[in-house]
mmCIF file of C-alpha atoms in Angstrom:
data_model
loop_
_atom_site.group_PDB
_atom_site.id
_atom_site.type_symbol
_atom_site.label_atom_id
_atom_site.label_comp_id
_atom_site.label_asym_id
_atom_site.label_seq_id
_atom_site.Cartn_x
_atom_site.Cartn_y
_atom_site.Cartn_z
ATOM 1 C CA UNK A 1 -0.033 -0.046 0.000
ATOM 2 C CA UNK A 2 2.761 2.362 0.951
ATOM 3 C CA UNK A 3 4.783 1.475 -1.978
ATOM 4 C CA UNK A 4 1.937 2.451 -4.465
ATOM 5 C CA UNK A 5 1.530 5.742 -2.697
ATOM 6 C CA UNK A 6 5.271 6.487 -3.046
ATOM 7 C CA UNK A 7 5.446 5.488 -6.613
ATOM 8 C CA UNK A 8 2.400 7.758 -7.469
ATOM 9 C CA UNK A 9 3.826 10.841 -5.634
ATOM 10 C CA UNK A 10 4.946 13.780 -7.719
ATOM 11 C CA UNK A 11 7.466 15.489 -5.341
ATOM 12 C CA UNK A 12 9.890 14.530 -2.844
ATOM 13 C CA UNK A 13 7.874 16.173 0.000
ATOM 14 C CA UNK A 14 4.913 13.904 -1.182
ATOM 15 C CA UNK A 15 7.202 10.792 -1.283
ATOM 16 C CA UNK A 16 8.371 11.312 2.213
ATOM 17 C CA UNK A 17 4.748 12.289 3.439
ATOM 18 C CA UNK A 18 6.070 15.656 4.546
ATOM 19 C CA UNK A 19 4.313 19.093 4.498
ATOM 20 C CA UNK A 20 5.777 21.470 1.830
ATOM 21 C CA UNK A 21 7.473 23.956 4.299
ATOM 22 C CA UNK A 22 10.920 24.332 5.779
ATOM 23 C CA UNK A 23 11.476 21.370 8.053
ATOM 24 C CA UNK A 24 14.284 20.337 10.452
ATOM 25 C CA UNK A 25 16.732 17.590 9.396
ATOM 26 C CA UNK A 26 15.315 15.425 12.077
ATOM 27 C CA UNK A 27 11.874 15.499 10.631
ATOM 28 C CA UNK A 28 13.038 14.464 7.192
ATOM 29 C CA UNK A 29 15.222 11.545 8.741
ATOM 30 C CA UNK A 30 12.404 10.242 10.945
ATOM 31 C CA UNK A 31 9.942 10.267 8.110
ATOM 32 C CA UNK A 32 12.424 8.480 5.841
ATOM 33 C CA UNK A 33 13.156 5.788 8.448
ATOM 34 C CA UNK A 34 9.619 4.978 9.182
ATOM 35 C CA UNK A 35 8.850 4.732 5.502
ATOM 36 C CA UNK A 36 11.836 2.668 4.693
ATOM 37 C CA UNK A 37 10.804 0.101 7.343
ATOM 38 C CA UNK A 38 7.520 -0.255 5.573
ATOM 39 C CA UNK A 39 8.810 -0.592 1.898
ATOM 40 C CA UNK A 40 12.240 -2.068 2.263
ATOM 41 C CA UNK A 41 12.536 -4.925 -0.221
ATOM 42 C CA UNK A 42 13.704 -7.352 2.654
ATOM 43 C CA UNK A 43 10.588 -6.591 4.749
ATOM 44 C CA UNK A 44 7.883 -5.755 2.182
ATOM 45 C CA UNK A 45 6.735 -8.528 -0.187
ATOM 46 C CA UNK A 46 4.944 -6.336 -2.803
ATOM 47 C CA UNK A 47 6.286 -6.262 -6.313
ATOM 48 C CA UNK A 48 6.870 -2.510 -6.435
ATOM 49 C CA UNK A 49 8.827 -2.527 -3.156
ATOM 50 C CA UNK A 50 12.199 -2.045 -4.692
ATOM 51 C CA UNK A 51 11.215 0.690 -6.911
ATOM 52 C CA UNK A 52 9.403 2.420 -3.936
ATOM 53 C CA UNK A 53 12.528 2.084 -1.917
ATOM 54 C CA UNK A 54 14.681 3.602 -4.618
ATOM 55 C CA UNK A 55 12.356 6.600 -4.937
ATOM 56 C CA UNK A 56 12.110 7.029 -1.169
ATOM 57 C CA UNK A 57 15.973 6.996 -0.864
ATOM 58 C CA UNK A 58 16.245 9.539 -3.728
ATOM 59 C CA UNK A 59 13.726 11.856 -1.995
ATOM 60 C CA UNK A 60 15.740 11.541 1.338
ATOM 61 C CA UNK A 61 18.976 12.363 -0.564
ATOM 62 C CA UNK A 62 17.334 15.404 -2.049
ATOM 63 C CA UNK A 63 15.708 16.688 1.205
ATOM 64 C CA UNK A 64 18.199 15.729 3.852
ATOM 65 C CA UNK A 65 20.407 18.836 3.289
ATOM 66 C CA UNK A 66 18.750 22.078 4.215
ATOM 67 C CA UNK A 67 20.101 24.001 1.111
ATOM 68 C CA UNK A 68 18.963 21.103 -1.284
ATOM 69 C CA UNK A 69 15.576 21.074 0.520
ATOM 70 C CA UNK A 70 15.137 24.798 -0.052
ATOM 71 C CA UNK A 71 15.902 24.547 -3.616
ATOM 72 C CA UNK A 72 13.501 21.735 -4.112
ATOM 73 C CA UNK A 73 10.804 23.572 -2.266
ATOM 74 C CA UNK A 74 11.217 26.516 -4.611
ATOM 75 C CA UNK A 75 11.242 24.158 -7.709
ATOM 76 C CA UNK A 76 8.059 22.531 -6.558
ATOM 77 C CA UNK A 77 6.311 25.902 -5.899
ATOM 78 C CA UNK A 78 7.341 27.072 -9.463
ATOM 79 C CA UNK A 79 6.434 23.757 -11.016
ATOM 80 C CA UNK A 80 2.888 23.755 -9.387
ATOM 81 C CA UNK A 81 2.131 27.023 -11.349
ATOM 82 C CA UNK A 82 3.062 25.475 -14.680
ATOM 83 C CA UNK A 83 1.688 21.937 -13.857
ATOM 84 C CA UNK A 84 -0.179 20.599 -16.915
ATOM 85 C CA UNK A 85 -1.553 17.738 -14.742
ATOM 86 C CA UNK A 86 -4.040 20.257 -13.261
ATOM 87 C CA UNK A 87 -5.416 20.826 -16.784
ATOM 88 C CA UNK A 88 -5.355 17.084 -17.354
ATOM 89 C CA UNK A 89 -7.278 16.487 -14.261
ATOM 90 C CA UNK A 90 -9.990 18.732 -15.245
ATOM 91 C CA UNK A 91 -10.195 17.231 -18.653
ATOM 92 C CA UNK A 92 -10.480 13.840 -16.918
ATOM 93 C CA UNK A 93 -13.198 15.142 -14.838
ATOM 94 C CA UNK A 94 -14.939 16.544 -17.877
ATOM 95 C CA UNK A 95 -14.694 13.271 -19.658
ATOM 96 C CA UNK A 96 -16.593 11.188 -17.192
ATOM 97 C CA UNK A 97 -19.450 9.152 -18.980
ATOM 98 C CA UNK A 98 -22.277 10.771 -17.242
ATOM 99 C CA UNK A 99 -20.986 14.407 -18.103
ATOM 100 C CA UNK A 100 -20.536 13.402 -21.736
ATOM 101 C CA UNK A 101 -23.881 11.830 -21.915
ATOM 102 C CA UNK A 102 -25.585 14.955 -20.463
ATOM 103 C CA UNK A 103 -23.755 17.095 -23.030
ATOM 104 C CA UNK A 104 -24.881 14.813 -25.919
ATOM 105 C CA UNK A 105 -28.401 14.880 -24.566
ATOM 106 C CA UNK A 106 -28.430 18.680 -24.459
ATOM 107 C CA UNK A 107 -27.135 18.795 -27.942
ATOM 108 C CA UNK A 108 -29.742 16.530 -29.506
ATOM 109 C CA UNK A 109 -32.509 18.133 -27.260
ATOM 110 C CA UNK A 110 -31.567 21.639 -28.786
ATOM 111 C CA UNK A 111 -31.625 20.250 -32.271
ATOM 112 C CA UNK A 112 -34.975 18.795 -31.679
ATOM 113 C CA UNK A 113 -36.339 22.142 -30.415
ATOM 114 C CA UNK A 114 -34.824 23.852 -33.429
ATOM 115 C CA UNK A 115 -36.401 21.439 -35.832
ATOM 116 C CA UNK A 116 -39.810 21.534 -34.086
ATOM 117 C CA UNK A 117 -40.074 25.324 -33.930
ATOM 118 C CA UNK A 118 -38.359 26.105 -37.247
ATOM 119 C CA UNK A 119 -40.520 27.254 -40.158
ATOM 120 C CA UNK A 120 -41.567 24.481 -42.703
ATOM 121 C CA UNK A 121 -40.049 25.877 -45.817
ATOM 122 C CA UNK A 122 -36.377 25.232 -46.364
ATOM 123 C CA UNK A 123 -34.436 27.636 -48.435
ATOM 124 C CA UNK A 124 -32.334 26.092 -51.145
ATOM 125 C CA UNK A 125 -28.776 26.611 -50.955
ATOM 126 C CA UNK A 126 -27.172 29.104 -53.252
ATOM 127 C CA UNK A 127 -24.779 27.604 -55.780
ATOM 128 C CA UNK A 128 -21.362 28.802 -55.384
ATOM 129 C CA UNK A 129 -19.383 29.276 -58.546
ATOM 130 C CA UNK A 130 -15.708 29.836 -58.158
ATOM 131 C CA UNK A 131 -14.396 32.057 -61.032
ATOM 132 C CA UNK A 132 -10.860 32.469 -61.690
ATOM 133 C CA UNK A 133 -9.860 36.021 -62.792
ATOM 134 C CA UNK A 134 -8.931 36.191 -66.460
ATOM 135 C CA UNK A 135 -5.282 35.620 -67.159
ATOM 136 C CA UNK A 136 -3.448 38.496 -68.741
ATOM 137 C CA UNK A 137 -2.254 37.722 -72.269
ATOM 138 C CA UNK A 138 1.274 36.269 -72.091
ATOM 139 C CA UNK A 139 3.959 38.302 -73.930
ATOM 140 C CA UNK A 140 7.699 38.196 -74.080
ATOM 141 C CA UNK A 141 9.351 37.905 -70.572
ATOM 142 C CA UNK A 142 10.350 41.252 -69.009
ATOM 143 C CA UNK A 143 13.922 41.955 -68.211
ATOM 144 C CA UNK A 144 14.910 41.927 -64.553
ATOM 145 C CA UNK A 145 15.171 44.763 -62.330
ATOM 146 C CA UNK A 146 19.014 44.846 -62.317
ATOM 147 C CA UNK A 147 19.303 45.086 -66.107
ATOM 148 C CA UNK A 148 20.090 48.261 -68.017
ATOM 149 C CA UNK A 149 16.376 48.437 -69.094
ATOM 150 C CA UNK A 150 14.339 47.083 -66.151
ATOM 151 C CA UNK A 151 10.715 46.037 -66.837
ATOM 152 C CA UNK A 152 10.966 46.290 -70.677
ATOM 153 C CA UNK A 153 10.423 43.214 -72.851
ATOM 154 C CA UNK A 154 13.385 40.941 -72.926
ATOM 155 C CA UNK A 155 14.282 40.629 -76.571
ATOM 156 C CA UNK A 156 17.005 38.416 -77.971
ATOM 157 C CA UNK A 157 17.623 35.851 -80.773
ATOM 158 C CA UNK A 158 15.100 33.128 -81.440
ATOM 159 C CA UNK A 159 15.754 29.506 -80.814
ATOM 160 C CA UNK A 160 16.413 29.086 -84.475
ATOM 161 C CA UNK A 161 19.050 31.761 -84.661
ATOM 162 C CA UNK A 162 20.744 30.341 -81.549
ATOM 163 C CA UNK A 163 20.721 26.922 -82.949
ATOM 164 C CA UNK A 164 22.274 28.196 -86.309
ATOM 165 C CA UNK A 165 24.966 30.061 -84.476
ATOM 166 C CA UNK A 166 25.896 26.934 -82.462
ATOM 167 C CA UNK A 167 26.004 24.818 -85.642
ATOM 168 C CA UNK A 168 28.204 27.335 -87.346
ATOM 169 C CA UNK A 169 30.515 27.488 -84.326
ATOM 170 C CA UNK A 170 30.788 23.707 -84.064
ATOM 171 C CA UNK A 171 31.674 23.437 -87.712
ATOM 172 C CA UNK A 172 34.333 26.184 -87.508
ATOM 173 C CA UNK A 173 35.879 24.249 -84.608
ATOM 174 C CA UNK A 174 35.979 21.018 -86.513
ATOM 175 C CA UNK A 175 37.783 22.732 -89.464
ATOM 176 C CA UNK A 176 40.362 24.194 -87.012
ATOM 177 C CA UNK A 177 41.015 20.903 -85.233
ATOM 178 C CA UNK A 178 41.340 18.965 -88.588
ATOM 179 C CA UNK A 179 44.105 21.215 -89.778
#
């Protein structure tokens, strides 16, 4: 029983069953010794006894020194402000079956009332037509902003002219290499 409580604890204070305030070293030691007698693997036959004893020993190591105990107390106080388990606990509470059943019942009841008191005629839905804006006519590409004439049509040789120039260049190179 004690080992389950120790394994389920979220802070060292909770593990040692101590209040979260400044304590004397003797309080921490006496709490550790009394719990250690209960959950020591040699005396306790529960399956989780060894894991609980290790967690208990870690909690004692963290809280036996006053400086460490103060640091851990500050950490726990700040952690409690940002603890997501509070939100999870509220969500668990809200997810209980009878609450969900009541919510579903209210939803369907509201729908039945809406349908019962609604006017008989149903308005047809308007057909939505998505129209694309007309595409501007494509012309020659425009020269980039960093060119000598930015924004003007980019003019140059056609593909055929470029192909002719390449063919002439290759032919002249072949003639030069054959000599």
